[in-house]
Short mmCIF file of C-alpha atoms in Angstrom, two decimals:
data_model
loop_
_atom_site.label_atom_id
_atom_site.label_comp_id
_atom_site.label_asym_id
_atom_site.label_seq_id
_atom_site.Cartn_x
_atom_site.Cartn_y
_atom_site.Cartn_z
CA MET W 1 -193.33 84.94 -161.06
CA VAL W 2 -196.34 86.40 -162.88
CA ALA W 3 -196.28 90.19 -162.77
CA ILE W 4 -198.59 91.67 -160.16
CA SER W 5 -200.62 94.34 -161.91
CA SER W 6 -203.69 96.46 -161.32
CA SER W 7 -204.17 97.63 -164.90
CA THR W 8 -207.42 96.95 -166.71
CA THR W 9 -208.42 96.21 -170.27
CA ALA W 10 -211.71 97.48 -171.62
CA MET W 11 -214.24 94.73 -172.22
CA GLY W 12 -217.34 95.20 -174.29
CA ASN W 13 -220.17 92.79 -175.02
CA SER W 14 -221.54 92.77 -178.56
CA SER W 15 -224.50 90.50 -177.92
CA PRO W 16 -227.54 90.78 -175.64
CA LEU W 17 -227.02 87.05 -174.97
CA ILE W 18 -224.04 88.06 -172.81
CA PRO W 19 -224.99 89.66 -169.45
CA PRO W 20 -223.44 93.12 -168.99
CA ALA W 21 -220.81 93.72 -166.31
CA SER W 22 -223.40 95.43 -164.09
CA SER W 23 -225.41 92.19 -163.83
CA THR W 24 -222.43 89.85 -163.36
CA GLY W 25 -221.04 88.73 -160.02
CA PHE W 26 -217.97 86.77 -158.93
CA SER W 27 -218.36 84.71 -155.75
CA PHE W 28 -215.16 83.61 -153.98
CA SER W 29 -215.07 80.53 -151.76
CA PRO W 30 -213.36 79.96 -148.40
CA GLY W 31 -209.87 78.51 -148.56
CA GLY W 32 -207.89 79.18 -145.40
CA LEU W 33 -204.26 79.94 -146.17
CA LEU W 34 -204.93 79.38 -149.89
CA PHE W 35 -205.74 83.11 -149.99
CA PRO W 36 -202.91 83.84 -152.52
CA TYR W 37 -204.78 81.69 -155.06
CA HIS W 38 -207.81 83.99 -154.83
CA LEU W 39 -205.53 87.02 -154.99
CA GLY W 40 -204.02 85.72 -158.23
CA VAL W 41 -207.47 85.09 -159.71
CA ILE W 42 -208.94 88.50 -158.85
CA THR W 43 -205.82 90.36 -160.01
CA ALA W 44 -205.72 88.51 -163.35
CA LEU W 45 -209.44 89.08 -163.92
CA GLU W 46 -208.97 92.80 -163.34
CA HIS W 47 -205.96 92.79 -165.66
CA ARG W 48 -208.10 91.16 -168.35
CA GLY W 49 -210.95 93.63 -167.83
CA ARG W 50 -213.26 90.93 -166.51
CA ILE W 51 -213.55 92.60 -163.11
CA THR W 52 -214.31 96.32 -163.22
CA ASP W 53 -215.91 98.61 -160.65
CA GLN W 54 -219.32 97.71 -162.12
CA VAL W 55 -218.89 93.98 -161.44
CA HIS W 56 -220.34 92.63 -158.18
CA LEU W 57 -218.05 90.77 -155.78
CA ALA W 58 -218.83 88.45 -152.87
CA GLY W 59 -216.55 86.36 -150.71
CA ALA W 60 -216.44 84.13 -147.67
CA SER W 61 -213.43 83.63 -145.41
CA ALA W 62 -210.32 83.64 -147.65
CA GLY W 63 -212.61 84.81 -150.44
CA ALA W 64 -213.79 87.71 -148.28
CA ILE W 65 -210.18 88.73 -147.60
CA ALA W 66 -209.43 88.77 -151.34
CA VAL W 67 -212.62 90.65 -152.22
CA ALA W 68 -212.21 93.26 -149.48
CA SER W 69 -208.53 93.80 -150.28
CA HIS W 70 -209.27 94.27 -153.96
CA ALA W 71 -212.26 96.55 -153.40
CA ALA W 72 -210.26 98.67 -150.92
CA ARG W 73 -207.57 99.10 -153.57
CA THR W 74 -204.89 97.31 -151.58
CA PRO W 75 -202.01 96.66 -154.02
CA PRO W 76 -201.76 92.91 -154.75
CA ALA W 77 -198.07 92.88 -153.83
CA ARG W 78 -198.91 94.36 -150.44
CA ALA W 79 -201.67 91.80 -149.82
CA LEU W 80 -199.35 88.97 -150.81
CA GLU W 81 -196.68 90.25 -148.44
CA ALA W 82 -199.28 90.12 -145.67
CA ALA W 83 -199.83 86.42 -146.44
CA PHE W 84 -196.05 85.89 -146.21
CA ARG W 85 -195.99 87.56 -142.79
CA VAL W 86 -198.88 85.47 -141.44
CA CYS W 87 -197.12 82.24 -142.42
CA ASP W 88 -193.79 83.48 -141.08
CA GLU W 89 -195.46 84.38 -137.78
CA CYS W 90 -196.98 80.90 -137.52
CA GLU W 91 -193.60 79.33 -138.19
CA THR W 92 -191.50 81.47 -135.89
CA ARG W 93 -193.82 82.18 -132.94
CA HIS W 94 -196.29 79.31 -133.00
CA SER W 95 -194.05 76.30 -133.73
CA GLY W 96 -195.29 75.96 -137.32
CA ARG W 97 -198.95 75.78 -136.27
CA ALA W 98 -201.65 77.88 -137.91
CA ILE W 99 -204.74 76.27 -136.38
CA GLY W 100 -206.25 78.47 -133.67
CA LYS W 101 -203.91 81.39 -134.39
CA LEU W 102 -205.16 82.88 -137.64
CA LEU W 103 -207.87 85.39 -136.75
CA PRO W 104 -205.69 87.61 -134.51
CA LEU W 105 -202.93 87.54 -137.15
CA LEU W 106 -205.44 88.39 -139.88
CA LYS W 107 -206.71 91.40 -137.95
CA VAL W 108 -203.17 92.71 -137.48
CA GLU W 109 -202.47 92.46 -141.21
CA LEU W 110 -205.77 94.10 -142.17
CA GLU W 111 -204.85 97.01 -139.89
CA LYS W 112 -201.54 97.31 -141.74
CA CYS W 113 -202.93 96.93 -145.26
CA PHE W 114 -206.17 98.93 -145.27
CA LEU W 115 -205.82 102.66 -145.73
CA PRO W 116 -207.76 104.98 -143.37
CA GLU W 117 -210.35 105.61 -146.11
CA ALA W 118 -210.64 101.94 -147.16
CA HIS W 119 -214.31 101.69 -146.17
CA GLU W 120 -215.16 104.79 -148.23
CA VAL W 121 -213.42 103.35 -151.27
CA VAL W 122 -215.41 100.13 -150.91
CA ASN W 123 -218.72 101.93 -150.36
CA GLU W 124 -218.20 104.19 -153.39
CA ARG W 125 -217.63 101.25 -155.70
CA GLU W 126 -220.49 100.92 -158.21
CA GLY W 127 -220.70 97.13 -157.93
CA VAL W 128 -221.72 95.43 -154.71
CA VAL W 129 -219.03 94.21 -152.30
CA ALA W 130 -220.58 91.51 -150.10
CA LEU W 131 -218.79 89.72 -147.26
CA ALA W 132 -220.57 86.59 -146.00
CA HIS W 133 -220.91 85.09 -142.54
CA ARG W 134 -223.53 83.16 -140.63
CA GLU W 135 -225.21 84.62 -137.59
CA LEU W 136 -226.38 81.98 -135.12
CA PHE W 137 -227.80 84.32 -132.49
CA PRO W 138 -229.95 86.36 -132.00
CA ASN W 139 -231.12 85.58 -135.54
CA ASN W 140 -230.11 82.34 -137.23
CA ARG W 141 -229.53 83.61 -140.74
CA PRO W 142 -226.99 84.01 -143.54
CA VAL W 143 -225.63 87.55 -143.72
CA LEU W 144 -224.05 89.48 -146.57
CA THR W 145 -222.51 92.67 -145.23
CA THR W 146 -222.42 95.32 -147.95
CA ARG W 147 -222.14 98.63 -146.13
CA PHE W 148 -219.23 99.73 -143.93
CA ASP W 149 -219.55 102.97 -141.96
CA THR W 150 -215.97 102.90 -140.69
CA ARG W 151 -212.66 101.23 -141.50
CA ASP W 152 -213.03 99.18 -138.31
CA GLU W 153 -216.42 97.90 -139.51
CA LEU W 154 -214.82 96.73 -142.75
CA ILE W 155 -212.09 94.92 -140.84
CA GLU W 156 -214.60 93.34 -138.45
CA ALA W 157 -216.75 92.16 -141.39
CA VAL W 158 -213.73 90.38 -142.89
CA CYS W 159 -213.00 88.77 -139.52
CA ASP W 160 -216.66 87.73 -139.11
CA SER W 161 -216.45 85.99 -142.46
CA SER W 162 -213.20 84.24 -141.47
CA MET W 163 -214.32 82.62 -138.20
CA PHE W 164 -214.04 78.91 -138.93
CA PRO W 165 -214.71 76.94 -135.70
CA PHE W 166 -211.55 75.75 -133.89
CA PHE W 167 -209.41 76.77 -136.88
CA SER W 168 -209.36 80.56 -136.98
CA THR W 169 -209.31 80.68 -133.17
CA PRO W 170 -209.42 78.03 -130.42
CA PHE W 171 -213.15 78.72 -130.06
CA PRO W 172 -216.23 77.43 -131.94
CA VAL W 173 -217.78 80.86 -132.57
CA ARG W 174 -217.05 84.57 -132.55
CA LEU W 175 -218.90 86.88 -130.18
CA ARG W 176 -219.46 90.34 -131.59
CA TYR W 177 -220.76 93.28 -129.61
CA LYS W 178 -222.16 96.12 -131.66
CA GLU W 179 -222.81 99.64 -130.46
CA GLY W 180 -226.05 99.84 -128.53
CA GLU W 181 -226.32 96.07 -128.01
CA ARG W 182 -226.20 94.43 -124.60
CA ILE W 183 -226.16 90.88 -125.96
CA PRO W 184 -223.42 89.73 -128.36
CA ARG W 185 -224.08 88.30 -131.76
CA VAL W 186 -222.83 84.75 -132.27
CA ILE W 187 -221.06 84.41 -135.61
CA VAL W 188 -219.36 81.68 -137.63
CA ASP W 189 -217.51 81.49 -140.94
CA GLY W 190 -219.09 82.42 -144.26
CA PHE W 191 -218.70 78.80 -145.33
CA PHE W 192 -221.83 78.04 -143.30
CA SER W 193 -223.93 80.76 -144.94
CA VAL W 194 -224.88 78.63 -147.96
CA PRO W 195 -225.80 75.00 -148.78
CA ILE W 196 -222.98 72.48 -149.24
CA GLU W 197 -223.34 72.47 -153.05
CA ARG W 198 -222.03 76.05 -153.05
CA TYR W 199 -218.97 75.08 -150.96
CA GLY W 200 -219.04 78.43 -149.20
CA CYS W 201 -219.39 80.60 -152.33
CA PRO W 202 -221.80 83.36 -151.21
CA ASP W 203 -225.22 83.55 -152.81
CA PHE W 204 -226.08 87.01 -154.13
CA SER W 205 -229.77 86.23 -153.66
CA HIS W 206 -229.18 86.66 -149.92
CA LEU W 207 -229.03 90.39 -150.62
CA ASN W 208 -232.75 90.20 -151.30
CA PHE W 209 -233.24 87.84 -148.33
CA ASN W 210 -231.64 90.26 -145.89
CA THR W 211 -233.78 93.11 -147.21
CA ARG W 212 -237.00 91.09 -146.92
CA VAL W 213 -236.23 90.03 -143.33
CA GLU W 214 -235.46 93.57 -142.23
CA GLU W 215 -238.54 94.97 -144.00
CA LYS W 216 -240.76 92.37 -142.31
CA LEU W 217 -239.34 93.17 -138.89
CA ARG W 218 -239.71 96.88 -139.50
CA SER W 219 -243.35 96.38 -140.53
CA MET W 220 -243.84 94.67 -137.15
CA GLY W 221 -242.54 97.76 -135.38
CA GLY W 222 -238.90 96.79 -134.91
CA ALA W 223 -235.61 95.93 -136.59
CA LEU W 224 -232.94 93.29 -136.32
CA VAL W 225 -231.30 93.45 -132.90
CA GLY W 226 -228.80 96.29 -132.87
CA GLU W 227 -229.55 97.33 -136.45
CA ASN W 228 -230.10 100.96 -137.32
CA PRO W 229 -233.35 101.75 -139.16
CA ILE W 230 -233.14 100.91 -142.84
CA ASN W 231 -231.90 103.76 -144.98
CA ASP W 232 -233.97 103.74 -148.14
CA ASP W 233 -230.99 105.09 -150.09
CA TYR W 234 -229.37 101.65 -149.76
CA ASN W 235 -232.49 99.53 -149.94
CA GLU W 236 -232.25 98.74 -153.63
CA THR W 237 -230.66 95.41 -154.52
CA PRO W 238 -228.98 94.83 -157.89
CA VAL W 239 -230.23 92.37 -160.47
CA ILE W 240 -227.41 89.84 -160.82
CA GLU W 241 -228.12 87.55 -163.77
CA ARG W 242 -224.88 85.59 -163.72
CA THR W 243 -222.62 84.39 -160.90
CA VAL W 244 -219.15 82.98 -161.55
CA THR W 245 -217.96 80.86 -158.65
CA VAL W 246 -214.25 80.91 -157.79
CA ALA W 247 -212.85 78.11 -155.62
CA CYS W 248 -209.39 77.21 -154.33
CA PHE W 249 -210.27 73.52 -154.71
CA PRO W 250 -211.47 71.88 -157.96
CA HIS W 251 -215.22 72.37 -158.35
CA GLU W 252 -215.81 68.79 -159.40
CA THR W 253 -213.77 67.29 -156.56
CA VAL W 254 -215.51 69.20 -153.76
CA GLY W 255 -218.98 68.93 -155.29
CA LEU W 256 -219.39 72.64 -156.04
CA THR W 257 -222.30 72.19 -158.43
CA ALA W 258 -224.12 75.50 -157.95
CA SER W 259 -222.74 76.96 -161.20
CA LEU W 260 -222.40 75.88 -164.81
CA LYS W 261 -219.05 74.76 -166.19
CA HIS W 262 -218.44 78.06 -167.98
CA ASP W 263 -219.15 79.91 -164.72
CA GLN W 264 -216.41 78.17 -162.73
CA ILE W 265 -212.82 79.15 -161.95
CA SER W 266 -210.70 76.71 -159.95
CA PRO W 267 -207.73 74.36 -160.34
CA GLU W 268 -208.26 71.59 -162.87
CA PRO W 269 -208.93 68.22 -161.18
CA ASP W 270 -206.06 65.75 -161.15
CA TYR W 271 -207.93 62.68 -162.38
CA ASP W 272 -204.84 60.48 -162.02
CA ASN W 273 -204.32 61.38 -158.37
CA PRO W 274 -207.33 63.28 -156.94
CA ALA W 275 -206.54 62.24 -153.36
CA GLY W 276 -202.97 63.49 -153.66
CA GLN W 277 -204.10 66.78 -155.14
CA MET W 278 -206.65 67.38 -152.38
CA SER W 279 -204.17 66.37 -149.69
CA GLU W 280 -201.66 68.93 -150.98
CA LEU W 281 -204.27 71.70 -151.27
CA PHE W 282 -205.60 70.92 -147.80
CA ARG W 283 -202.07 71.17 -146.40
CA TYR W 284 -201.63 74.58 -148.06
CA ALA W 285 -205.00 75.67 -146.65
CA THR W 286 -204.30 74.66 -143.06
CA GLN W 287 -200.54 74.92 -142.55
CA PRO W 288 -198.06 77.77 -143.08
CA SER W 289 -196.27 77.65 -146.42
CA SER W 290 -192.98 79.03 -147.65
CA ARG W 291 -192.75 82.25 -149.65
CA LYS W 292 -192.08 80.25 -152.81
CA GLU W 293 -195.15 78.05 -152.23
CA LEU W 294 -197.35 81.10 -151.68
CA GLU W 295 -196.02 82.73 -154.83
CA THR W 296 -196.78 79.51 -156.69
CA LEU W 297 -200.37 79.61 -155.41
CA TYR W 298 -200.70 83.20 -156.64
CA GLU W 299 -199.34 82.20 -160.04
CA LYS W 300 -201.72 79.24 -160.18
CA GLY W 301 -204.69 81.50 -159.48
CA TRP W 302 -203.52 83.92 -162.17
CA ALA W 303 -203.11 81.08 -164.69
CA ASP W 304 -206.54 79.58 -163.97
CA ALA W 305 -208.16 83.00 -164.35
CA GLU W 306 -206.30 83.54 -167.63
CA ARG W 307 -207.51 80.13 -168.88
CA TRP W 308 -211.10 80.96 -167.94
CA SER W 309 -210.84 84.38 -169.59
CA TYR W 310 -209.55 82.83 -172.83
CA GLU W 311 -212.36 80.27 -172.85
CA GLU W 312 -214.86 83.03 -172.06
CA ASP W 313 -213.58 85.09 -175.01
CA LEU W 314 -214.25 82.12 -177.30
CA ARG W 315 -217.70 81.54 -175.79
CA GLU W 316 -218.65 85.19 -176.19
CA ARG W 317 -217.56 85.16 -179.83
CA GLU W 318 -219.74 82.10 -180.43
CA LEU W 319 -222.70 83.79 -178.72
CA ALA W 320 -222.13 86.98 -180.72
CA ASP W 321 -221.97 84.99 -183.97
CA GLU W 322 -225.16 83.16 -183.04
CA TRP W 323 -226.92 86.44 -182.31
CA LEU W 324 -225.77 87.96 -185.61
CA LYS W 325 -226.97 84.91 -187.54
CA GLU W 326 -230.37 85.15 -185.86
CA ARG W 327 -230.59 88.86 -186.74
CA ARG W 328 -229.65 88.20 -190.36
CA LEU W 329 -232.21 85.41 -190.62
CA LYS W 330 -234.89 87.61 -189.08
CA ALA W 331 -234.02 90.46 -191.48
CA GLU W 332 -234.12 88.11 -194.47
CA VAL W 333 -237.55 86.81 -193.46
CA GLU W 334 -238.87 90.34 -192.97
CA ASP W 335 -237.52 91.37 -196.40
CA ALA W 336 -239.11 88.29 -197.97
CA VAL W 337 -242.45 89.12 -196.37
CA LYS W 338 -242.27 92.70 -197.67
CA ARG W 339 -241.51 91.42 -201.21
CA GLY W 340 -244.28 88.85 -200.95
CA ASP W 341 -241.88 86.00 -201.65
CA LEU W 342 -243.41 83.87 -198.86
CA PHE W 343 -246.94 83.96 -200.31
#
């Protein structure tokens, strides 16, 4: 099995053509019980220095679990063990069925895995940590939750993002009462927070959308139902120039076209047997798997992240070479002008 590590390697960009870490975001898709794949990706990217505390992270459903676990500094081995326990629980207590049972099991494991100060660790991170869900009522809108006042709020935000109708629980929606509210919010999975071409990968531009909606309501003399007044200390949204989408299913197969090829991490499509590949991945996503299968998913995520990192190293070298050539050419032209060689 690939070693589970939390070490990092320094990464520096030598060309202005390459966005700095502080303007780069990774957006993780839903995936059900394919969570170990995301865990392998995010751990490998940290190991390679591609994900640092300056890099922005967003996730929906399984992606939200991976992002929150990473940002809260949950050791990867501990998070993977939680996935083992969820599948074991489905096998032993629910006759091998996962459908309708997952959200309560998820909440139990989050309680076990997150340290008491988990929300503080996430909030203190320099890069944004955004967990996506869709609110249907009282405001029909996509939501990216980025601030967590308590550990319970962090756990609830992960659960909000993981409420896939009739899959996470037997119910179509999740009802969430917040302090000071008499009417519950109606919430569904983060998959529904973005258009289909994003396949559930959260859109960082919704950070600006949420701010604009709240500012408009405040200018009208109110705020979103149950929201505290906006704290100007947290009203600034980062400029994210580049988003890398991470999916448990092949981008091409599921029509995830919201990102360029070099901004995609996912399994390679099986062109000889695409239906068989999707059938197997769908089974992993919806049914409990063995420990060995879950470890294999983790290893697959690690390997795909390593492949992307290698290709990204090559691309960055090419961009750096291109930038250096342009600088040399510009310097040569300027020297020629000074000498009068061009006249």
